[in-house]
Short mmCIF file of C-alpha atoms in Angstrom, two decimals:
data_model
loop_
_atom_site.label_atom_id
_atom_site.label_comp_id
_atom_site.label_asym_id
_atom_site.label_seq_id
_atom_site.Cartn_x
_atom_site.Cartn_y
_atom_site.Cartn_z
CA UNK A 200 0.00 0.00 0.00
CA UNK A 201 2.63 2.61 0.80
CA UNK A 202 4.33 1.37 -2.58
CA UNK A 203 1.24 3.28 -4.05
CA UNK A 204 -0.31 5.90 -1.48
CA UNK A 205 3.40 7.28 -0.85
CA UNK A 206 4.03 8.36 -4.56
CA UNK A 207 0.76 9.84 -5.00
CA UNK A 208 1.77 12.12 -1.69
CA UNK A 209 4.75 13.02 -3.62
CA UNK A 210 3.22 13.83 -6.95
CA UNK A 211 1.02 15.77 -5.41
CA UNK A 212 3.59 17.72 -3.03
CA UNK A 213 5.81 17.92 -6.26
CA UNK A 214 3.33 19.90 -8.87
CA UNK A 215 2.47 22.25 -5.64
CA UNK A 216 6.44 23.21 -4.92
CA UNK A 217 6.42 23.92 -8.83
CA UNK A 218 3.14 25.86 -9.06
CA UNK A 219 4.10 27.63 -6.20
CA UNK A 220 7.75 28.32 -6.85
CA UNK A 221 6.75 30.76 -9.62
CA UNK A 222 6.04 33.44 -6.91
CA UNK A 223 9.25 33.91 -5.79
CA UNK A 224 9.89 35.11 -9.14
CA UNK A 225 8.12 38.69 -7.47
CA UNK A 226 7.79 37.79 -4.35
CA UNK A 227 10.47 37.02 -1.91
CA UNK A 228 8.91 37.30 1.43
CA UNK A 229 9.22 34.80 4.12
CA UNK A 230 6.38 33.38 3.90
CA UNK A 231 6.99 32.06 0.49
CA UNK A 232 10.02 31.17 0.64
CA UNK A 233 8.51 28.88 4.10
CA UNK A 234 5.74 27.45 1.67
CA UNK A 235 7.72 26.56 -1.06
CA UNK A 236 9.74 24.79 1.27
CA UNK A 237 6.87 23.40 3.09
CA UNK A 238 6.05 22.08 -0.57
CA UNK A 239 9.40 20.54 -1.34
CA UNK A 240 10.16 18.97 2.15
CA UNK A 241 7.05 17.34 2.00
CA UNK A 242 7.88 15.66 -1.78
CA UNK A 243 11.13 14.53 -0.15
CA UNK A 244 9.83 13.02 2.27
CA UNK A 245 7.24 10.83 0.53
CA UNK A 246 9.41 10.00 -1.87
CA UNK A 247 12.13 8.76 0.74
CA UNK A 248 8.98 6.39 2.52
CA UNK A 249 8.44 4.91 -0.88
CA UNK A 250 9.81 1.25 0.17
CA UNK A 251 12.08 0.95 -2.50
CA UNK A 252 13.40 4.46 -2.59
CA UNK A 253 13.87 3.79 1.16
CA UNK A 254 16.14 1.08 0.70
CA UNK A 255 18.00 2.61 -1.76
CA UNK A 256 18.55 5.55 0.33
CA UNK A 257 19.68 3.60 2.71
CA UNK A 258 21.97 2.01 1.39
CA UNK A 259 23.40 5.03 -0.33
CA UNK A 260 24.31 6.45 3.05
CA UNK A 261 25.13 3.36 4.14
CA UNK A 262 22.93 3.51 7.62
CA UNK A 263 20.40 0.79 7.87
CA UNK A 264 17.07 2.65 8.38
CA UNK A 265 18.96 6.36 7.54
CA UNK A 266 15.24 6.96 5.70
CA UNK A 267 13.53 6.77 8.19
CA UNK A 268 15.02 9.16 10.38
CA UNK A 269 15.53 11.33 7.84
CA UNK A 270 12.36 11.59 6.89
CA UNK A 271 11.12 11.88 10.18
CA UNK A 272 13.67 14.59 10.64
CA UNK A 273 11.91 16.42 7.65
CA UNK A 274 8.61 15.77 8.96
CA UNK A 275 9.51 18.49 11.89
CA UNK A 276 11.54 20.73 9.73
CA UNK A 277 8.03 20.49 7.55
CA UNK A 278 5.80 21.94 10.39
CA UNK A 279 8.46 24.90 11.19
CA UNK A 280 7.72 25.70 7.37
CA UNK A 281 4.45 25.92 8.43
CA UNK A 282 4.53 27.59 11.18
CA UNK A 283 6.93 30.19 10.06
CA UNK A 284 4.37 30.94 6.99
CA UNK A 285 1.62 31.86 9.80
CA UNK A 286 3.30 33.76 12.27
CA UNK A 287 4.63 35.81 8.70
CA UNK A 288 1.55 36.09 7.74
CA UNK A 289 -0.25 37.40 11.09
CA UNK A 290 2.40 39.50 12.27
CA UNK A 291 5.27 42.19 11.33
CA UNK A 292 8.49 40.69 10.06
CA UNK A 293 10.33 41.34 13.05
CA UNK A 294 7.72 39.75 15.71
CA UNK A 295 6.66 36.98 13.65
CA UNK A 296 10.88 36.03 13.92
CA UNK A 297 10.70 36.60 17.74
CA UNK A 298 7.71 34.08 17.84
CA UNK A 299 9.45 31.29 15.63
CA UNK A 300 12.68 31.38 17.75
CA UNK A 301 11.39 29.59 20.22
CA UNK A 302 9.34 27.32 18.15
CA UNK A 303 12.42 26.74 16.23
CA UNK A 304 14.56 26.19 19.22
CA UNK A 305 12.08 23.02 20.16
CA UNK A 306 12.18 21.75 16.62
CA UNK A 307 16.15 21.69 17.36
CA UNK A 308 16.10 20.43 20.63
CA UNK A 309 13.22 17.26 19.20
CA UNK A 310 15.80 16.94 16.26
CA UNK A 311 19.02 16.66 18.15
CA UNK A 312 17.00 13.98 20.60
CA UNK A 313 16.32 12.16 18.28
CA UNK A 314 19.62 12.14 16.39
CA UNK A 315 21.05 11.31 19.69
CA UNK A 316 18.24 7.84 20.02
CA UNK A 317 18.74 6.90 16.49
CA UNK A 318 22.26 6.83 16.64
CA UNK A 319 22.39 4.49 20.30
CA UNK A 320 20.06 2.12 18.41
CA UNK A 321 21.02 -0.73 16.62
CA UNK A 322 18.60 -1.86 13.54
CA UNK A 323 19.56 -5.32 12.07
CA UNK A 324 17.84 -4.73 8.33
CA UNK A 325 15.81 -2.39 6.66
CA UNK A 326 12.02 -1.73 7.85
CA UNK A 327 10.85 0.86 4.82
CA UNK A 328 6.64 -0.83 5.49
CA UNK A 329 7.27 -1.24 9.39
CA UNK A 330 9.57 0.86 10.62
CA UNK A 331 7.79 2.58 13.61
CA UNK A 332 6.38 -1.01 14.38
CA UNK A 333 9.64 -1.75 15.02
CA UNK A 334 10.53 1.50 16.35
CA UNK A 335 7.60 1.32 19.17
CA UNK A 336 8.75 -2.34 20.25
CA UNK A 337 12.26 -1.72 20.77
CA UNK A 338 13.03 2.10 20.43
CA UNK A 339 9.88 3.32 22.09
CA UNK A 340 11.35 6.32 23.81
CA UNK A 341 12.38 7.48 20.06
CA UNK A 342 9.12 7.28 18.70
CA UNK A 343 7.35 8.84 21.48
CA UNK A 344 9.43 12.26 21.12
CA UNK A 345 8.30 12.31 17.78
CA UNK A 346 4.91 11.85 18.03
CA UNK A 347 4.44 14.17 20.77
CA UNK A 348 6.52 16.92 18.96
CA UNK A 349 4.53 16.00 15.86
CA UNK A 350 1.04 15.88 17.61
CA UNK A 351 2.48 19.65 18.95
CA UNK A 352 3.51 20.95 15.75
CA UNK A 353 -0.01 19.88 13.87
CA UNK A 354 -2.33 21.29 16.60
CA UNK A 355 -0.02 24.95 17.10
CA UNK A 356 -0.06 25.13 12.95
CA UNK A 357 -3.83 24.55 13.65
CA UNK A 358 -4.31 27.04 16.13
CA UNK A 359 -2.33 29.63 13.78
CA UNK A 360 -4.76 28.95 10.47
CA UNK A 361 -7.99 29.49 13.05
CA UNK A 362 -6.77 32.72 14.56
CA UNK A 363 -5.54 34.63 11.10
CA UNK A 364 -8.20 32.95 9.00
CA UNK A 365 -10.55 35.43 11.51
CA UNK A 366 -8.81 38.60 10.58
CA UNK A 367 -7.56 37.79 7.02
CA UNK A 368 -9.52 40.27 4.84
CA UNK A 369 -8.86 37.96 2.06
CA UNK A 370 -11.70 35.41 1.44
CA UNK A 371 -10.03 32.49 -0.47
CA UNK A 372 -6.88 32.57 1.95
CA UNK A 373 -9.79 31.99 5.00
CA UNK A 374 -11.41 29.75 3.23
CA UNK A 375 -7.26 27.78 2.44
CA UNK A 376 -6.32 28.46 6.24
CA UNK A 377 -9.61 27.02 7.25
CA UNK A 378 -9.42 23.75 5.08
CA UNK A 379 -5.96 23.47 7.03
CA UNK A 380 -7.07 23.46 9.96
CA UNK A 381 -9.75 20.75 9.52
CA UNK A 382 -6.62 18.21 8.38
CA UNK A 383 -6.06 17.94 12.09
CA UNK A 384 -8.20 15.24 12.55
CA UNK A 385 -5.91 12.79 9.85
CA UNK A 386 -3.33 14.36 12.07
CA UNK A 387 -4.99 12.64 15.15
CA UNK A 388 -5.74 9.52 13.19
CA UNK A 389 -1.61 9.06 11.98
CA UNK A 390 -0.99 10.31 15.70
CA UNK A 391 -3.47 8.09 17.39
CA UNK A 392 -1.84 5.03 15.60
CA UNK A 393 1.63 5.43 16.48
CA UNK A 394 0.86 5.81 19.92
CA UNK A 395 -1.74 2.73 20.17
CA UNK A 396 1.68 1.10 18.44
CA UNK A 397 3.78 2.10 21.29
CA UNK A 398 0.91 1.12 23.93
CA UNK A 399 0.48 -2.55 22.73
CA UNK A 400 3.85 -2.90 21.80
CA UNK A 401 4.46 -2.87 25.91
CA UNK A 402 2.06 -5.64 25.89
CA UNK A 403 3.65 -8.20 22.80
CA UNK A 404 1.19 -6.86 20.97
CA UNK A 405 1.58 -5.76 16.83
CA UNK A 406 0.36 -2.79 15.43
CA UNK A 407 -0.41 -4.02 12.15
CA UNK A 408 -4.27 -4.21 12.91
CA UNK A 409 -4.46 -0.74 12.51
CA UNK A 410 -1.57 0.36 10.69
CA UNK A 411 -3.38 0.10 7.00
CA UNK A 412 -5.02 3.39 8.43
CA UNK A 413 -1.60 5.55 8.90
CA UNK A 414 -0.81 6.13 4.60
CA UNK A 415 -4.83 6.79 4.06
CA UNK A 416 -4.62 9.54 7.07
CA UNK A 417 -1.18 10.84 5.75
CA UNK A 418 -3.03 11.04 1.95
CA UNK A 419 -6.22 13.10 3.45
CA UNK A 420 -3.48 15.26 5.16
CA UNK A 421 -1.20 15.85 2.32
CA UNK A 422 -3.72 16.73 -0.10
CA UNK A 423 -5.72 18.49 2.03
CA UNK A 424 -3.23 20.74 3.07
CA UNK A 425 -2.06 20.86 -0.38
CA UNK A 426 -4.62 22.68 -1.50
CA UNK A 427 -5.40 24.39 1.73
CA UNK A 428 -2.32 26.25 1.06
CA UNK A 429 -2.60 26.94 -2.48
CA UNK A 430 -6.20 28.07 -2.43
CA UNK A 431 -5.62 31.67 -2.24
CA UNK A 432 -3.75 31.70 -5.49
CA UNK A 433 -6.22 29.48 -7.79
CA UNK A 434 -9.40 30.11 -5.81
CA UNK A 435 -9.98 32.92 -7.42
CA UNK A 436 -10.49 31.62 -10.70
CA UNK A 437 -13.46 29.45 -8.92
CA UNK A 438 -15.11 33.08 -8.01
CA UNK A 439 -14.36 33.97 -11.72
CA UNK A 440 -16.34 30.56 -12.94
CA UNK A 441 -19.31 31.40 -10.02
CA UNK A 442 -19.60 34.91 -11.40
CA UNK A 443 -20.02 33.92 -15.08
CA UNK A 444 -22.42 31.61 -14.11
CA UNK A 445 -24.72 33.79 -11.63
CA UNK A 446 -24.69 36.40 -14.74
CA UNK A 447 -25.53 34.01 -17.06
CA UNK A 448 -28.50 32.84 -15.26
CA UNK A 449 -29.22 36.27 -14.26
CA UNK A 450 -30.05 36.79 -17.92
CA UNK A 451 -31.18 34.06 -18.64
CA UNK A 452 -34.08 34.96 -15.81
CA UNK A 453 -34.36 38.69 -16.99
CA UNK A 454 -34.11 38.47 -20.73
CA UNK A 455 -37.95 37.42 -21.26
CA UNK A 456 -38.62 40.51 -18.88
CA UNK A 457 -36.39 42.87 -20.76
CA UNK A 458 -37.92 41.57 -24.59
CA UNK A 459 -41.59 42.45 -22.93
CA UNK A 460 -41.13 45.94 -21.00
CA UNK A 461 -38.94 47.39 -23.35
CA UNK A 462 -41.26 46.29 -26.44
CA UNK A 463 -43.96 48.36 -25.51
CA UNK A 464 -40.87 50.60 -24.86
CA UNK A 465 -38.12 50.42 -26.83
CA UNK A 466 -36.76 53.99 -27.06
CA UNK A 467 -34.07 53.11 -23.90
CA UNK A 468 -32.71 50.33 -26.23
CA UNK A 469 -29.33 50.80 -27.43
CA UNK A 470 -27.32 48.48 -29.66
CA UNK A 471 -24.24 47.04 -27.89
CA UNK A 472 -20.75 45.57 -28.95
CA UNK A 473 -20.72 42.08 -29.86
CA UNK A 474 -17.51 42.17 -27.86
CA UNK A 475 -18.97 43.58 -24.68
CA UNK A 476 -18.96 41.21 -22.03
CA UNK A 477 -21.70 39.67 -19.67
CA UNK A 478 -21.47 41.92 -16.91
CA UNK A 479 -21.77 45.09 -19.38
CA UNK A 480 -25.09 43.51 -21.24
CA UNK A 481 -26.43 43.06 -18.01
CA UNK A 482 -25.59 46.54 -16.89
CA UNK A 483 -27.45 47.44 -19.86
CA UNK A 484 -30.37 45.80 -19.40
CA UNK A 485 -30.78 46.64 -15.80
CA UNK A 486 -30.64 50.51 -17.15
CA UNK A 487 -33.29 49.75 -20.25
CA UNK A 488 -35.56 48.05 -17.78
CA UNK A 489 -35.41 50.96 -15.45
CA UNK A 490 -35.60 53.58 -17.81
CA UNK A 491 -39.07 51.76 -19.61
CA UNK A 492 -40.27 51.10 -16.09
CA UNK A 493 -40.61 54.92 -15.86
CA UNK A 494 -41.95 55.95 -19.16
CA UNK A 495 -44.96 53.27 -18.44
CA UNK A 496 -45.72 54.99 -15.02
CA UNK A 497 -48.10 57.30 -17.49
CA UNK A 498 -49.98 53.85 -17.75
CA UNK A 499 -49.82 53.56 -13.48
CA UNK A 500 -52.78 54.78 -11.41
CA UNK A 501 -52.97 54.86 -8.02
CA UNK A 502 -55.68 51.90 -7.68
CA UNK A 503 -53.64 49.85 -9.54
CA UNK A 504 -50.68 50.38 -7.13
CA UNK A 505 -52.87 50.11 -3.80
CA UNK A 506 -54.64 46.64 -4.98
CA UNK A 507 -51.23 44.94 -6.06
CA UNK A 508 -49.62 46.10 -2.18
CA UNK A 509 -53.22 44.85 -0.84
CA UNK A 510 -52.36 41.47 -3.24
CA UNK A 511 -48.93 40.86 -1.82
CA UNK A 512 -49.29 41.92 1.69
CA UNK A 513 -52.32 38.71 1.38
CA UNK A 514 -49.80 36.28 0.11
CA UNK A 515 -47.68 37.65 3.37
CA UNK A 516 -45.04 39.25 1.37
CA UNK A 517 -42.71 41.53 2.97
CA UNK A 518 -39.75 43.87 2.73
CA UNK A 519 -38.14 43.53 -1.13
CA UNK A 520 -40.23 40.56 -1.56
CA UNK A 521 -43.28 42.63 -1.21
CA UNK A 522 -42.04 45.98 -3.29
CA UNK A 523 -40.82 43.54 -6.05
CA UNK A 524 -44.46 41.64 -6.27
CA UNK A 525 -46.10 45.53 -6.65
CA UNK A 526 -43.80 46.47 -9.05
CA UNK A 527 -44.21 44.29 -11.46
CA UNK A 528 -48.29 44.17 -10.82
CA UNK A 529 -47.42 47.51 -11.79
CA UNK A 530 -45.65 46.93 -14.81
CA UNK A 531 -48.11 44.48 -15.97
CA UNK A 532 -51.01 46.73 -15.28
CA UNK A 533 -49.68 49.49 -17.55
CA UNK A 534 -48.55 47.22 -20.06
CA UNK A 535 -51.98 45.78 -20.43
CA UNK A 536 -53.27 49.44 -20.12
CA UNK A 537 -51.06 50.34 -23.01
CA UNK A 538 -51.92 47.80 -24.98
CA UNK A 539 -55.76 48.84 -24.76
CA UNK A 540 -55.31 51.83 -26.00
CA UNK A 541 -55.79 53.38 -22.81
CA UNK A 542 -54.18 57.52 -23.23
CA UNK A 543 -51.19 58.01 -21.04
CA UNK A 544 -51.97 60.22 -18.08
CA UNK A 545 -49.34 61.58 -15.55
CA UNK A 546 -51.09 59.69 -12.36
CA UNK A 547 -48.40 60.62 -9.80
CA UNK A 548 -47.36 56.95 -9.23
CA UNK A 549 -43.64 56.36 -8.30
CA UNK A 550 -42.85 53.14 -10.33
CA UNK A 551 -39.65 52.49 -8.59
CA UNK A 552 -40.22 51.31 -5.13
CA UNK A 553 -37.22 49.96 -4.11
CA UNK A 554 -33.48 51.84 -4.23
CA UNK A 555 -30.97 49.20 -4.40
CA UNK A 556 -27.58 50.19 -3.42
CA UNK A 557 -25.42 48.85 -6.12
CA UNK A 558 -25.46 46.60 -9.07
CA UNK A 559 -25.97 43.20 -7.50
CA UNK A 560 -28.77 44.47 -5.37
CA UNK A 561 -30.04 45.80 -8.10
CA UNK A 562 -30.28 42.73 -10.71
CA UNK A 563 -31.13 40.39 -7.65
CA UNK A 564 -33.86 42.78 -7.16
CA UNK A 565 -34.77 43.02 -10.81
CA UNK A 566 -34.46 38.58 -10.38
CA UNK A 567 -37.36 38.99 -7.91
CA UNK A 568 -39.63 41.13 -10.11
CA UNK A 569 -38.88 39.03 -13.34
CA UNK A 570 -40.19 35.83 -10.90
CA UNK A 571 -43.09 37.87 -10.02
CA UNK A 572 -43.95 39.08 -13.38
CA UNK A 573 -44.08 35.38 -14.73
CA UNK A 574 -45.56 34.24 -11.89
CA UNK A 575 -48.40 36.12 -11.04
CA UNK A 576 -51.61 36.83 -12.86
CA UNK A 577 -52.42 40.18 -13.76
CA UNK A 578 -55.28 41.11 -11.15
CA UNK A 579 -58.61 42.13 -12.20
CA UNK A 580 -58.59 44.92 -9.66
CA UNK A 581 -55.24 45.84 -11.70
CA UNK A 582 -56.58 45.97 -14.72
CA UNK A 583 -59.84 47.95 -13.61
CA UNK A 584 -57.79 50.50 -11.73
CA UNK A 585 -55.20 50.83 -15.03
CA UNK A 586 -58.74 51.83 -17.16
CA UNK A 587 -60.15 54.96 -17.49
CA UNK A 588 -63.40 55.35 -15.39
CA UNK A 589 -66.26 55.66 -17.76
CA UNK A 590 -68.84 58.33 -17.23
CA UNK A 591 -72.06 57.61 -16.00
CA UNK A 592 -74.34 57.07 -17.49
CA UNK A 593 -77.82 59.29 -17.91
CA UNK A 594 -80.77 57.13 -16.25
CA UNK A 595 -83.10 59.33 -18.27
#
């Protein structure tokens, strides 16, 4: 299993370092420099665990089971990465350094400690699938440094996505920090199983129930971290896609409302670019809508206006819901007015009843009449108070 999880760890770890690296091309900070090493220490390392890369390692060194502390050895140099991109991140250059000294200092003092156990051990043949089997029957005062520093390292780098993933004003570096943070639980799982090794270990007992577990958590980890850190760069092209989309349904929705108002109206048309892009058309047609929406109000009475409020208020409409349902009982009203032949007359009727603050409020506003003009009949009361009131008639 690790002779196919492993490599996929590294792939994936590889085409991040060289997506990434790009940056430093303009930026040089820190923190990049940190995640491109976070990127590259990681490939290294599941490249190393590969069994037969392991061996060969190995035996390039010529220390039997060199891999695995080296890669072990990475595996806390990894987290500094990490951490050192966060505190960069969060705080000024010069306090974010203060803050990593001493988290660097214990990433020292784990590695030298562990140097020091490795190096008093003695390891008959290489162990690239069972190593810290091994490790946590015989060496289980090694293993249990690491795992505790490790267990440290993941819940501190979790700690430090949480707290600047609440003040980042960026919204796909939250959302990157945030998928970070909730790889702590594979954390706990890889964590978890290295312990339960050392536990049962002390009791004759193998690991190997559970151990099928550790290269599944360590792939949820890896990848999810992967592109936890690399969101902020490509996310944005995901808001790009959501954007196109919403205005392509947007007029989709308002086209059929556009065609009808602005037929009975079409002075406000103007002919655009065939180059001019979504966003623009629907600008457009927000504007064209608007503009026939007030040369109909000479079609508008009063009645009209008070039966489709009296109409919505009944269906318990309220706030944009409910100015959106008048308006377009309005629209309709006038536009079947119009279409009767009844003379224009200035009634005094505001046809705009709601004042969106920008463009999105506005064409999610205009959304809500275009539902409300295909949705809802045209009132009888509506159409009676669009009419002109005949005279009476002479009983004599």
């Amino acid at each position: 299993m690790n002779s196919v999880l492993y490599p996929i760890c590294a792939a994936v770890s590889c085409v991040a370092f060289f997506y990434r690296i790009r940056i430093l091309r303009f930026d040089r900070s820190p923190a990049q420099w940190a995640l491109c090493g976070n990127f590259l220490l990681s490939a290294v390392i599941f490249t190393v665990s590969t069994p037969s890369v392991w061996v060969a390692t190995s035996a390039a060194v010529g220390v039997v089971n060199f891999s695995g502390l080296f890669t072990q050895v990475l595996a806390m140099c990894l987290a500094g990465c990490q951490q050192l991109v966060l505190l960069h991140l969060t705080y000024e250059r010069d306090v974010a350094w203060r803050k990593a000294r001493l988290r660097i200092t214990g990433i020292g003092l784990v590695v030298s400690t562990m140097v020091a156990l490795f190096v008093f051990a003695t390891h008959a043949s290489e162990l690239p699938t069972n190593y810290a089997l091994t490790t946590a029957q015989f060496y289980p005062a090694y293993l249990s440094i690491y795992i505790a520093a490790y267990l440290w390292n993941q819940i501190d780098v979790c700690i430090l996505c949480w707290r600047h993933a609440r003040v980042s004003p960026r919204p796909w570096l939250r959302r990157g920090l945030r998928l970070v943070a909730l790889t702590l639980p594979s954390s706990l799982v890889y964590a978890g199983c290295r312990v339960a090794d050392i536990v049962a270990a002390q009791f004759g007992i193998s690991g190997e129930t559970w151990e099928p577990l550790v290269p599944f958590a360590l792939l949820v980890g890896i990848v999810g971290k992967t592109i936890g850190w690399t969101l902020p760069d490509w996310g944005r092209y995901i808001t790009t896609v959501q954007e196109w989309l919403s205005h392509r349904r947007l007029h989709y929705e308002l086209a059929p409302l556009h065609r009808q108002i602005t037929a009975h109206v079409p002075d406000p048309v103007l002919e655009l670019d065939p180059d001019d892009d979504l966003r623009t058309r629907l600008y457009r047609m927000v504007v064209e809508m608007r503009d026939a929406q007030w040369a109909l109000r000479l079609w508008m009475t009063p009645n009209a206006v008070a039966a489709a409020r009296r109409e919505g208020e009944a269906l318990r409409l309220r706030g944009d819901d409910l100015l959106a349902f008048v308006e377009a009982q309005q629209l309709k009203s006038a536009i079947e007015a119009k279409s009767h032949g009844v003379p224009p007359m200035d009634h005094s009727v505001m046809p705009r009843l709601a004042e969106p603050p920008d463009l999105a409020a506005e064409l999610t506003f205009q959304r809500k009449i275009a539902q409300r003009f295909r949705q809802s009949p045209l009132t009888t009361v509506a159409v009676a108070g669009s009419a002109p009131t005949a005279a009476p008639q002479d009983e004599n």
